[in-house]
């Protein structure tokens, strides 16, 4: 089975969702079809040996809608979305301006505002309402025609029928009723105009919500570099990320993002993988280690072989999880979908029934028409089918922008029943930046002197742990001394001379390899590490190996946020 996502255009309510799903599922070879109204996307699982993509797209077209293969959020799709949003906003503003005099006319008689009585002029109201009905509201007639023609009437049919009934009934009362001996029961142009204006307002707000959610996806995509330095024909050239293929040899310099997933083939470095793991401490990388696209190379240059590119990369899969979550359905939505499947026909029957009762039983044609229009108008927004998918779309989008990945709508619904929340420490409870926690002297030297020595050594390094020590020294206004014969051993530590005396700062294995006896401090070091800290050993190097001694344990960890306690 293969899974594809389709962009669906023309859906306006939950009934539309049911029609599209039914149209796709009726094709042989379809395993699963899920349509989301809020994201206007369909997720389809199909057997490519039994059905092809063109047949699936054709099935959607036959239901009265249009479909295309979703290729991911791009600049073009963002531009298109903003154009639609701008057009909706402009149409809504125009509709509001044209509807305002019609609504004002309702209050003129109530408050006896004589100088505005001209607003009751049938011809003036006809001109204003006609502009709204057939210029602003043309989209509803077009959509209604398409869905009726396909045998799948949706919300647009209700809007078109409801507003048309109010509009044409007003024409009858204003220009025809008296000439045929029927009592003029008033004008209802404002009803048709306001309905269209309010529906457009809902569409505009919905489009804005979609735009904000799309920004979360765009931020994730922004983590991936647009280009990569690739070896081609014996030289390193910069190529677009889309041109990188598995097997390419890529160069990454300090401070750059890793373009794609791969494996180190030469060099040593530390990688900030916080965007994937949430862990602020950089991870040492050497030959044979894996790299994840989008992570940041803290320091050191490496060459690596591209392994996973494009949609196969870790970052692309994360984006895919967010997009699938936005298109997923919560269990509670199943009830809404069942109701929506018969929603429009039932509403039409109820409206027709109300009209007949008022006309035939009570004897008032006018009240019958008003009652029928009221039923159609109340049903127009069809919020039943839109509320849940919109909540899922916005919820998952906001979650993604804050580093929370929500797998699907079902998980989001179940989250409401949580009684206990277990948080990952790093970046959630903590600041996401390493800070100096503690210095434990192992000889007669005082803490400030030890911090000054460590900061002087680390001042030559760009490692995040080094920056934490240097920042701590600057905060205490300690003088940073010049270091001579500085050497950095990636993944191990550093060494250098300060005022003629040699020091080492680094890992346990680094000390052992330099004949520093650390047996007596192992327990203290383990105790610090048990609190989640990274512990470095500062040692003094002597001309006599037996006099090489550790001078201090330096603990660096991700600090707790002030608002986490």
PDB file of N, CA, C and O in Angstrom, residues 272-341:
ATOM      1  N   UNK A 272      25.046  20.319  18.133  1.00  0.00           N
ATOM      2  CA  UNK A 272      23.897  20.718  18.942  1.00  0.00           C
ATOM      3  C   UNK A 272      22.656  20.030  18.363  1.00  0.00           C
ATOM      4  O   UNK A 272      22.142  20.423  17.320  1.00  0.00           O
ATOM      5  N   UNK A 273      22.183  18.994  19.046  1.00  0.00           N
ATOM      6  CA  UNK A 273      21.035  18.219  18.569  1.00  0.00           C
ATOM      7  C   UNK A 273      19.760  18.558  19.340  1.00  0.00           C
ATOM      8  O   UNK A 273      18.810  17.779  19.378  1.00  0.00           O
ATOM      9  N   UNK A 274      19.720  19.747  19.954  1.00  0.00           N
ATOM     10  CA  UNK A 274      18.586  20.111  20.799  1.00  0.00           C
ATOM     11  C   UNK A 274      17.274  20.157  20.033  1.00  0.00           C
ATOM     12  O   UNK A 274      16.211  19.910  20.597  1.00  0.00           O
ATOM     13  N   UNK A 275      17.313  20.463  18.724  1.00  0.00           N
ATOM     14  CA  UNK A 275      16.071  20.515  17.945  1.00  0.00           C
ATOM     15  C   UNK A 275      15.432  19.143  17.805  1.00  0.00           C
ATOM     16  O   UNK A 275      14.213  19.030  17.597  1.00  0.00           O
ATOM     17  N   UNK A 276      16.242  18.077  17.966  1.00  0.00           N
ATOM     18  CA  UNK A 276      15.716  16.719  17.851  1.00  0.00           C
ATOM     19  C   UNK A 276      15.492  16.101  19.219  1.00  0.00           C
ATOM     20  O   UNK A 276      14.431  15.534  19.497  1.00  0.00           O
ATOM     21  N   UNK A 277      16.481  16.233  20.095  1.00  0.00           N
ATOM     22  CA  UNK A 277      16.428  15.555  21.392  1.00  0.00           C
ATOM     23  C   UNK A 277      15.983  16.451  22.537  1.00  0.00           C
ATOM     24  O   UNK A 277      15.572  15.961  23.582  1.00  0.00           O
ATOM     25  N   UNK A 278      16.091  17.784  22.334  1.00  0.00           N
ATOM     26  CA  UNK A 278      15.807  18.697  23.430  1.00  0.00           C
ATOM     27  C   UNK A 278      16.983  18.850  24.373  1.00  0.00           C
ATOM     28  O   UNK A 278      16.971  19.668  25.290  1.00  0.00           O
ATOM     29  N   UNK A 279      18.032  18.077  24.162  1.00  0.00           N
ATOM     30  CA  UNK A 279      19.208  18.081  25.031  1.00  0.00           C
ATOM     31  C   UNK A 279      20.145  19.207  24.608  1.00  0.00           C
ATOM     32  O   UNK A 279      20.634  19.232  23.482  1.00  0.00           O
ATOM     33  N   UNK A 280      20.384  20.144  25.531  1.00  0.00           N
ATOM     34  CA  UNK A 280      21.189  21.325  25.203  1.00  0.00           C
ATOM     35  C   UNK A 280      22.673  21.009  25.093  1.00  0.00           C
ATOM     36  O   UNK A 280      23.414  21.710  24.410  1.00  0.00           O
ATOM     37  N   UNK A 281      23.125  19.963  25.781  1.00  0.00           N
ATOM     38  CA  UNK A 281      24.547  19.625  25.739  1.00  0.00           C
ATOM     39  C   UNK A 281      24.924  19.085  24.360  1.00  0.00           C
ATOM     40  O   UNK A 281      24.272  18.168  23.849  1.00  0.00           O
ATOM     41  N   UNK A 282      25.953  19.635  23.741  1.00  0.00           N
ATOM     42  CA  UNK A 282      26.366  19.152  22.425  1.00  0.00           C
ATOM     43  C   UNK A 282      26.862  17.715  22.486  1.00  0.00           C
ATOM     44  O   UNK A 282      27.392  17.265  23.501  1.00  0.00           O
ATOM     45  N   UNK A 283      26.690  17.019  21.397  1.00  0.00           N
ATOM     46  CA  UNK A 283      27.073  15.609  21.312  1.00  0.00           C
ATOM     47  C   UNK A 283      28.338  15.486  20.468  1.00  0.00           C
ATOM     48  O   UNK A 283      28.394  16.008  19.342  1.00  0.00           O
ATOM     49  N   UNK A 284      29.345  14.831  21.039  1.00  0.00           N
ATOM     50  CA  UNK A 284      30.610  14.654  20.323  1.00  0.00           C
ATOM     51  C   UNK A 284      30.405  13.700  19.137  1.00  0.00           C
ATOM     52  O   UNK A 284      29.775  12.657  19.269  1.00  0.00           O
ATOM     53  N   UNK A 285      30.952  14.081  17.988  1.00  0.00           N
ATOM     54  CA  UNK A 285      30.840  13.265  16.784  1.00  0.00           C
ATOM     55  C   UNK A 285      32.227  13.026  16.191  1.00  0.00           C
ATOM     56  O   UNK A 285      33.039  13.950  16.083  1.00  0.00           O
ATOM     57  N   UNK A 286      32.447  11.771  15.807  1.00  0.00           N
ATOM     58  CA  UNK A 286      33.707  11.424  15.154  1.00  0.00           C
ATOM     59  C   UNK A 286      33.399  10.467  14.007  1.00  0.00           C
ATOM     60  O   UNK A 286      32.227  10.225  13.697  1.00  0.00           O
ATOM     61  N   UNK A 287      34.431   9.941  13.391  1.00  0.00           N
ATOM     62  CA  UNK A 287      34.242   9.070  12.219  1.00  0.00           C
ATOM     63  C   UNK A 287      33.315   7.899  12.549  1.00  0.00           C
ATOM     64  O   UNK A 287      33.480   7.216  13.554  1.00  0.00           O
ATOM     65  N   UNK A 288      32.309   7.717  11.686  1.00  0.00           N
ATOM     66  CA  UNK A 288      31.358   6.622  11.873  1.00  0.00           C
ATOM     67  C   UNK A 288      30.073   7.015  12.566  1.00  0.00           C
ATOM     68  O   UNK A 288      29.079   6.272  12.528  1.00  0.00           O
ATOM     69  N   UNK A 289      30.061   8.194  13.212  1.00  0.00           N
ATOM     70  CA  UNK A 289      28.856   8.636  13.920  1.00  0.00           C
ATOM     71  C   UNK A 289      27.838   9.226  12.939  1.00  0.00           C
ATOM     72  O   UNK A 289      28.199   9.762  11.878  1.00  0.00           O
ATOM     73  N   UNK A 290      26.576   9.149  13.333  1.00  0.00           N
ATOM     74  CA  UNK A 290      25.487   9.657  12.481  1.00  0.00           C
ATOM     75  C   UNK A 290      25.213  11.132  12.764  1.00  0.00           C
ATOM     76  O   UNK A 290      25.341  11.600  13.895  1.00  0.00           O
ATOM     77  N   UNK A 291      24.821  11.860  11.723  1.00  0.00           N
ATOM     78  CA  UNK A 291      24.420  13.258  11.831  1.00  0.00           C
ATOM     79  C   UNK A 291      22.979  13.390  11.368  1.00  0.00           C
ATOM     80  O   UNK A 291      22.533  12.673  10.467  1.00  0.00           O
ATOM     81  N   UNK A 292      22.264  14.312  11.976  1.00  0.00           N
ATOM     82  CA  UNK A 292      20.866  14.551  11.620  1.00  0.00           C
ATOM     83  C   UNK A 292      20.734  15.915  10.959  1.00  0.00           C
ATOM     84  O   UNK A 292      21.241  16.918  11.480  1.00  0.00           O
ATOM     85  N   UNK A 293      20.069  15.952   9.816  1.00  0.00           N
ATOM     86  CA  UNK A 293      19.868  17.202   9.098  1.00  0.00           C
ATOM     87  C   UNK A 293      19.139  18.231   9.939  1.00  0.00           C
ATOM     88  O   UNK A 293      18.173  17.916  10.624  1.00  0.00           O
ATOM     89  N   UNK A 294      19.596  19.505   9.885  1.00  0.00           N
ATOM     90  CA  UNK A 294      18.964  20.574  10.645  1.00  0.00           C
ATOM     91  C   UNK A 294      19.651  20.871  11.958  1.00  0.00           C
ATOM     92  O   UNK A 294      19.438  21.931  12.539  1.00  0.00           O
ATOM     93  N   UNK A 295      20.484  19.926  12.463  1.00  0.00           N
ATOM     94  CA  UNK A 295      21.209  20.165  13.708  1.00  0.00           C
ATOM     95  C   UNK A 295      22.388  21.103  13.433  1.00  0.00           C
ATOM     96  O   UNK A 295      22.791  21.298  12.286  1.00  0.00           O
ATOM     97  N   UNK A 296      22.948  21.686  14.495  1.00  0.00           N
ATOM     98  CA  UNK A 296      23.972  22.724  14.326  1.00  0.00           C
ATOM     99  C   UNK A 296      25.350  22.196  14.700  1.00  0.00           C
ATOM    100  O   UNK A 296      25.532  21.597  15.761  1.00  0.00           O
ATOM    101  N   UNK A 297      26.318  22.433  13.821  1.00  0.00           N
ATOM    102  CA  UNK A 297      27.696  22.059  14.075  1.00  0.00           C
ATOM    103  C   UNK A 297      28.317  23.118  14.980  1.00  0.00           C
ATOM    104  O   UNK A 297      28.570  24.242  14.556  1.00  0.00           O
ATOM    105  N   UNK A 298      28.541  22.777  16.248  1.00  0.00           N
ATOM    106  CA  UNK A 298      29.026  23.755  17.220  1.00  0.00           C
ATOM    107  C   UNK A 298      30.440  24.228  16.904  1.00  0.00           C
ATOM    108  O   UNK A 298      30.714  25.425  16.863  1.00  0.00           O
ATOM    109  N   UNK A 299      31.373  23.300  16.714  1.00  0.00           N
ATOM    110  CA  UNK A 299      32.737  23.682  16.332  1.00  0.00           C
ATOM    111  C   UNK A 299      33.412  22.473  15.699  1.00  0.00           C
ATOM    112  O   UNK A 299      33.009  21.332  15.900  1.00  0.00           O
ATOM    113  N   UNK A 300      34.427  22.745  14.921  1.00  0.00           N
ATOM    114  CA  UNK A 300      35.123  21.670  14.212  1.00  0.00           C
ATOM    115  C   UNK A 300      34.498  21.437  12.845  1.00  0.00           C
ATOM    116  O   UNK A 300      33.281  21.513  12.679  1.00  0.00           O
ATOM    117  N   UNK A 301      35.333  21.155  11.879  1.00  0.00           N
ATOM    118  CA  UNK A 301      34.854  20.880  10.522  1.00  0.00           C
ATOM    119  C   UNK A 301      34.843  19.377  10.276  1.00  0.00           C
ATOM    120  O   UNK A 301      35.760  18.672  10.705  1.00  0.00           O
ATOM    121  N   UNK A 302      33.792  18.910   9.595  1.00  0.00           N
ATOM    122  CA  UNK A 302      33.697  17.482   9.298  1.00  0.00           C
ATOM    123  C   UNK A 302      33.264  17.272   7.851  1.00  0.00           C
ATOM    124  O   UNK A 302      32.654  18.151   7.222  1.00  0.00           O
ATOM    125  N   UNK A 303      33.611  16.105   7.362  1.00  0.00           N
ATOM    126  CA  UNK A 303      33.101  15.634   6.066  1.00  0.00           C
ATOM    127  C   UNK A 303      32.218  14.429   6.363  1.00  0.00           C
ATOM    128  O   UNK A 303      32.572  13.579   7.181  1.00  0.00           O
ATOM    129  N   UNK A 304      31.062  14.400   5.724  1.00  0.00           N
ATOM    130  CA  UNK A 304      30.193  13.246   5.969  1.00  0.00           C
ATOM    131  C   UNK A 304      29.503  12.817   4.680  1.00  0.00           C
ATOM    132  O   UNK A 304      29.371  13.600   3.730  1.00  0.00           O
ATOM    133  N   UNK A 305      29.078  11.570   4.675  1.00  0.00           N
ATOM    134  CA  UNK A 305      28.385  11.020   3.518  1.00  0.00           C
ATOM    135  C   UNK A 305      26.873  11.134   3.723  1.00  0.00           C
ATOM    136  O   UNK A 305      26.344  10.752   4.762  1.00  0.00           O
ATOM    137  N   UNK A 306      26.188  11.699   2.729  1.00  0.00           N
ATOM    138  CA  UNK A 306      24.729  11.840   2.817  1.00  0.00           C
ATOM    139  C   UNK A 306      24.070  10.464   2.782  1.00  0.00           C
ATOM    140  O   UNK A 306      24.413   9.632   1.930  1.00  0.00           O
ATOM    141  N   UNK A 307      23.165  10.208   3.693  1.00  0.00           N
ATOM    142  CA  UNK A 307      22.466   8.925   3.763  1.00  0.00           C
ATOM    143  C   UNK A 307      20.980   9.087   3.464  1.00  0.00           C
ATOM    144  O   UNK A 307      20.444   8.466   2.556  1.00  0.00           O
ATOM    145  N   UNK A 308      20.310   9.941   4.239  1.00  0.00           N
ATOM    146  CA  UNK A 308      18.875  10.178   4.030  1.00  0.00           C
ATOM    147  C   UNK A 308      18.661  11.623   3.581  1.00  0.00           C
ATOM    148  O   UNK A 308      19.095  12.552   4.269  1.00  0.00           O
ATOM    149  N   UNK A 309      18.014  11.806   2.451  1.00  0.00           N
ATOM    150  CA  UNK A 309      17.750  13.153   1.947  1.00  0.00           C
ATOM    151  C   UNK A 309      16.256  13.301   1.651  1.00  0.00           C
ATOM    152  O   UNK A 309      15.515  12.322   1.574  1.00  0.00           O
ATOM    153  N   UNK A 310      15.823  14.558   1.477  1.00  0.00           N
ATOM    154  CA  UNK A 310      14.430  14.816   1.115  1.00  0.00           C
ATOM    155  C   UNK A 310      13.448  14.291   2.139  1.00  0.00           C
ATOM    156  O   UNK A 310      13.624  14.461   3.347  1.00  0.00           O
ATOM    157  N   UNK A 311      12.417  13.614   1.663  1.00  0.00           N
ATOM    158  CA  UNK A 311      11.339  13.141   2.540  1.00  0.00           C
ATOM    159  C   UNK A 311      11.773  12.010   3.477  1.00  0.00           C
ATOM    160  O   UNK A 311      11.053  11.661   4.409  1.00  0.00           O
ATOM    161  N   UNK A 312      12.961  11.432   3.235  1.00  0.00           N
ATOM    162  CA  UNK A 312      13.444  10.340   4.092  1.00  0.00           C
ATOM    163  C   UNK A 312      14.214  10.821   5.311  1.00  0.00           C
ATOM    164  O   UNK A 312      14.560  10.027   6.186  1.00  0.00           O
ATOM    165  N   UNK A 313      14.496  12.131   5.385  1.00  0.00           N
ATOM    166  CA  UNK A 313      15.287  12.649   6.497  1.00  0.00           C
ATOM    167  C   UNK A 313      14.458  12.691   7.777  1.00  0.00           C
ATOM    168  O   UNK A 313      13.223  12.683   7.748  1.00  0.00           O
ATOM    169  N   UNK A 314      15.158  12.758   8.905  1.00  0.00           N
ATOM    170  CA  UNK A 314      14.474  12.811  10.208  1.00  0.00           C
ATOM    171  C   UNK A 314      13.586  14.043  10.308  1.00  0.00           C
ATOM    172  O   UNK A 314      12.433  13.970  10.743  1.00  0.00           O
ATOM    173  N   UNK A 315      14.094  15.206   9.878  1.00  0.00           N
ATOM    174  CA  UNK A 315      13.331  16.443   9.954  1.00  0.00           C
ATOM    175  C   UNK A 315      12.075  16.368   9.085  1.00  0.00           C
ATOM    176  O   UNK A 315      10.998  16.812   9.494  1.00  0.00           O
ATOM    177  N   UNK A 316      12.211  15.791   7.887  1.00  0.00           N
ATOM    178  CA  UNK A 316      11.061  15.654   6.985  1.00  0.00           C
ATOM    179  C   UNK A 316      10.011  14.748   7.603  1.00  0.00           C
ATOM    180  O   UNK A 316       8.804  14.985   7.462  1.00  0.00           O
ATOM    181  N   UNK A 317      10.465  13.711   8.308  1.00  0.00           N
ATOM    182  CA  UNK A 317       9.510  12.794   8.940  1.00  0.00           C
ATOM    183  C   UNK A 317       8.792  13.476  10.109  1.00  0.00           C
ATOM    184  O   UNK A 317       7.622  13.211  10.369  1.00  0.00           O
ATOM    185  N   UNK A 318       9.507  14.354  10.827  1.00  0.00           N
ATOM    186  CA  UNK A 318       8.874  15.112  11.908  1.00  0.00           C
ATOM    187  C   UNK A 318       7.790  16.017  11.337  1.00  0.00           C
ATOM    188  O   UNK A 318       6.671  16.100  11.852  1.00  0.00           O
ATOM    189  N   UNK A 319       8.118  16.712  10.247  1.00  0.00           N
ATOM    190  CA  UNK A 319       7.142  17.583   9.582  1.00  0.00           C
ATOM    191  C   UNK A 319       5.937  16.770   9.126  1.00  0.00           C
ATOM    192  O   UNK A 319       4.788  17.193   9.255  1.00  0.00           O
ATOM    193  N   UNK A 320       6.215  15.579   8.595  1.00  0.00           N
ATOM    194  CA  UNK A 320       5.137  14.700   8.140  1.00  0.00           C
ATOM    195  C   UNK A 320       4.226  14.297   9.290  1.00  0.00           C
ATOM    196  O   UNK A 320       2.993  14.240   9.135  1.00  0.00           O
ATOM    197  N   UNK A 321       4.822  14.039  10.465  1.00  0.00           N
ATOM    198  CA  UNK A 321       4.015  13.668  11.646  1.00  0.00           C
ATOM    199  C   UNK A 321       3.068  14.800  12.020  1.00  0.00           C
ATOM    200  O   UNK A 321       1.886  14.587  12.321  1.00  0.00           O
ATOM    201  N   UNK A 322       3.583  16.048  11.986  1.00  0.00           N
ATOM    202  CA  UNK A 322       2.752  17.204  12.325  1.00  0.00           C
ATOM    203  C   UNK A 322       1.623  17.368  11.312  1.00  0.00           C
ATOM    204  O   UNK A 322       0.470  17.605  11.676  1.00  0.00           O
ATOM    205  N   UNK A 323       1.950  17.227  10.026  1.00  0.00           N
ATOM    206  CA  UNK A 323       0.932  17.376   8.981  1.00  0.00           C
ATOM    207  C   UNK A 323      -0.130  16.288   9.076  1.00  0.00           C
ATOM    208  O   UNK A 323      -1.328  16.553   8.908  1.00  0.00           O
ATOM    209  N   UNK A 324       0.302  15.066   9.342  1.00  0.00           N
ATOM    210  CA  UNK A 324      -0.662  13.970   9.478  1.00  0.00           C
ATOM    211  C   UNK A 324      -1.541  14.174  10.707  1.00  0.00           C
ATOM    212  O   UNK A 324      -2.728  13.870  10.688  1.00  0.00           O
ATOM    213  N   UNK A 325      -0.945  14.703  11.781  1.00  0.00           N
ATOM    214  CA  UNK A 325      -1.726  14.966  12.995  1.00  0.00           C
ATOM    215  C   UNK A 325      -2.790  16.015  12.730  1.00  0.00           C
ATOM    216  O   UNK A 325      -3.929  15.911  13.201  1.00  0.00           O
ATOM    217  N   UNK A 326      -2.432  17.041  11.941  1.00  0.00           N
ATOM    218  CA  UNK A 326      -3.394  18.085  11.628  1.00  0.00           C
ATOM    219  C   UNK A 326      -4.540  17.552  10.775  1.00  0.00           C
ATOM    220  O   UNK A 326      -5.653  18.069  10.825  1.00  0.00           O
ATOM    221  N   UNK A 327      -4.266  16.534   9.996  1.00  0.00           N
ATOM    222  CA  UNK A 327      -5.299  15.965   9.137  1.00  0.00           C
ATOM    223  C   UNK A 327      -6.042  14.801   9.760  1.00  0.00           C
ATOM    224  O   UNK A 327      -6.975  14.262   9.158  1.00  0.00           O
ATOM    225  N   UNK A 328      -5.653  14.380  10.957  1.00  0.00           N
ATOM    226  CA  UNK A 328      -6.276  13.217  11.590  1.00  0.00           C
ATOM    227  C   UNK A 328      -7.609  13.589  12.232  1.00  0.00           C
ATOM    228  O   UNK A 328      -7.922  14.760  12.430  1.00  0.00           O
ATOM    229  N   UNK A 329      -8.386  12.575  12.550  1.00  0.00           N
ATOM    230  CA  UNK A 329      -9.695  12.791  13.157  1.00  0.00           C
ATOM    231  C   UNK A 329      -9.729  12.253  14.579  1.00  0.00           C
ATOM    232  O   UNK A 329      -9.233  11.166  14.853  1.00  0.00           O
ATOM    233  N   UNK A 330     -10.344  13.025  15.459  1.00  0.00           N
ATOM    234  CA  UNK A 330     -10.532  12.573  16.836  1.00  0.00           C
ATOM    235  C   UNK A 330     -11.751  11.657  16.881  1.00  0.00           C
ATOM    236  O   UNK A 330     -12.658  11.779  16.057  1.00  0.00           O
ATOM    237  N   UNK A 331     -11.802  10.725  17.852  1.00  0.00           N
ATOM    238  CA  UNK A 331     -12.952   9.818  17.953  1.00  0.00           C
ATOM    239  C   UNK A 331     -14.289  10.553  18.036  1.00  0.00           C
ATOM    240  O   UNK A 331     -15.289  10.110  17.479  1.00  0.00           O
ATOM    241  N   UNK A 332     -14.288  11.705  18.716  1.00  0.00           N
ATOM    242  CA  UNK A 332     -15.527  12.456  18.877  1.00  0.00           C
ATOM    243  C   UNK A 332     -16.059  12.969  17.543  1.00  0.00           C
ATOM    244  O   UNK A 332     -17.242  13.264  17.383  1.00  0.00           O
ATOM    245  N   UNK A 333     -15.152  13.066  16.556  1.00  0.00           N
ATOM    246  CA  UNK A 333     -15.565  13.591  15.262  1.00  0.00           C
ATOM    247  C   UNK A 333     -16.370  12.573  14.463  1.00  0.00           C
ATOM    248  O   UNK A 333     -17.076  12.929  13.524  1.00  0.00           O
ATOM    249  N   UNK A 334     -16.265  11.292  14.837  1.00  0.00           N
ATOM    250  CA  UNK A 334     -17.014  10.260  14.109  1.00  0.00           C
ATOM    251  C   UNK A 334     -18.518  10.516  14.190  1.00  0.00           C
ATOM    252  O   UNK A 334     -19.239  10.325  13.219  1.00  0.00           O
ATOM    253  N   UNK A 335     -18.980  10.941  15.368  1.00  0.00           N
ATOM    254  CA  UNK A 335     -20.396  11.260  15.529  1.00  0.00           C
ATOM    255  C   UNK A 335     -20.782  12.434  14.641  1.00  0.00           C
ATOM    256  O   UNK A 335     -21.828  12.410  13.974  1.00  0.00           O
ATOM    257  N   UNK A 336     -19.905  13.462  14.627  1.00  0.00           N
ATOM    258  CA  UNK A 336     -20.172  14.639  13.793  1.00  0.00           C
ATOM    259  C   UNK A 336     -20.249  14.254  12.321  1.00  0.00           C
ATOM    260  O   UNK A 336     -21.100  14.749  11.580  1.00  0.00           O
ATOM    261  N   UNK A 337     -19.364  13.358  11.879  1.00  0.00           N
ATOM    262  CA  UNK A 337     -19.361  12.929  10.477  1.00  0.00           C
ATOM    263  C   UNK A 337     -20.636  12.170  10.112  1.00  0.00           C
ATOM    264  O   UNK A 337     -21.166  12.297   9.013  1.00  0.00           O
ATOM    265  N   UNK A 338     -21.128  11.342  11.051  1.00  0.00           N
ATOM    266  CA  UNK A 338     -22.356  10.584  10.791  1.00  0.00           C
ATOM    267  C   UNK A 338     -23.543  11.525  10.630  1.00  0.00           C
ATOM    268  O   UNK A 338     -24.388  11.353   9.760  1.00  0.00           O
ATOM    269  N   UNK A 339     -23.606  12.545  11.488  1.00  0.00           N
ATOM    270  CA  UNK A 339     -24.690  13.517  11.400  1.00  0.00           C
ATOM    271  C   UNK A 339     -24.560  14.338  10.118  1.00  0.00           C
ATOM    272  O   UNK A 339     -25.547  14.602   9.417  1.00  0.00           O
ATOM    273  N   UNK A 340     -23.311  14.743   9.816  1.00  0.00           N
ATOM    274  CA  UNK A 340     -23.077  15.590   8.648  1.00  0.00           C
ATOM    275  C   UNK A 340     -23.433  14.885   7.337  1.00  0.00           C
ATOM    276  O   UNK A 340     -23.802  15.538   6.358  1.00  0.00           O
ATOM    277  N   UNK A 341     -23.331  13.569   7.318  1.00  0.00           N
ATOM    278  CA  UNK A 341     -23.613  12.810   6.093  1.00  0.00           C
ATOM    279  C   UNK A 341     -25.045  13.022   5.614  1.00  0.00           C
ATOM    280  O   UNK A 341     -25.325  12.962   4.412  1.00  0.00           O
TER     281      UNK A 341
END
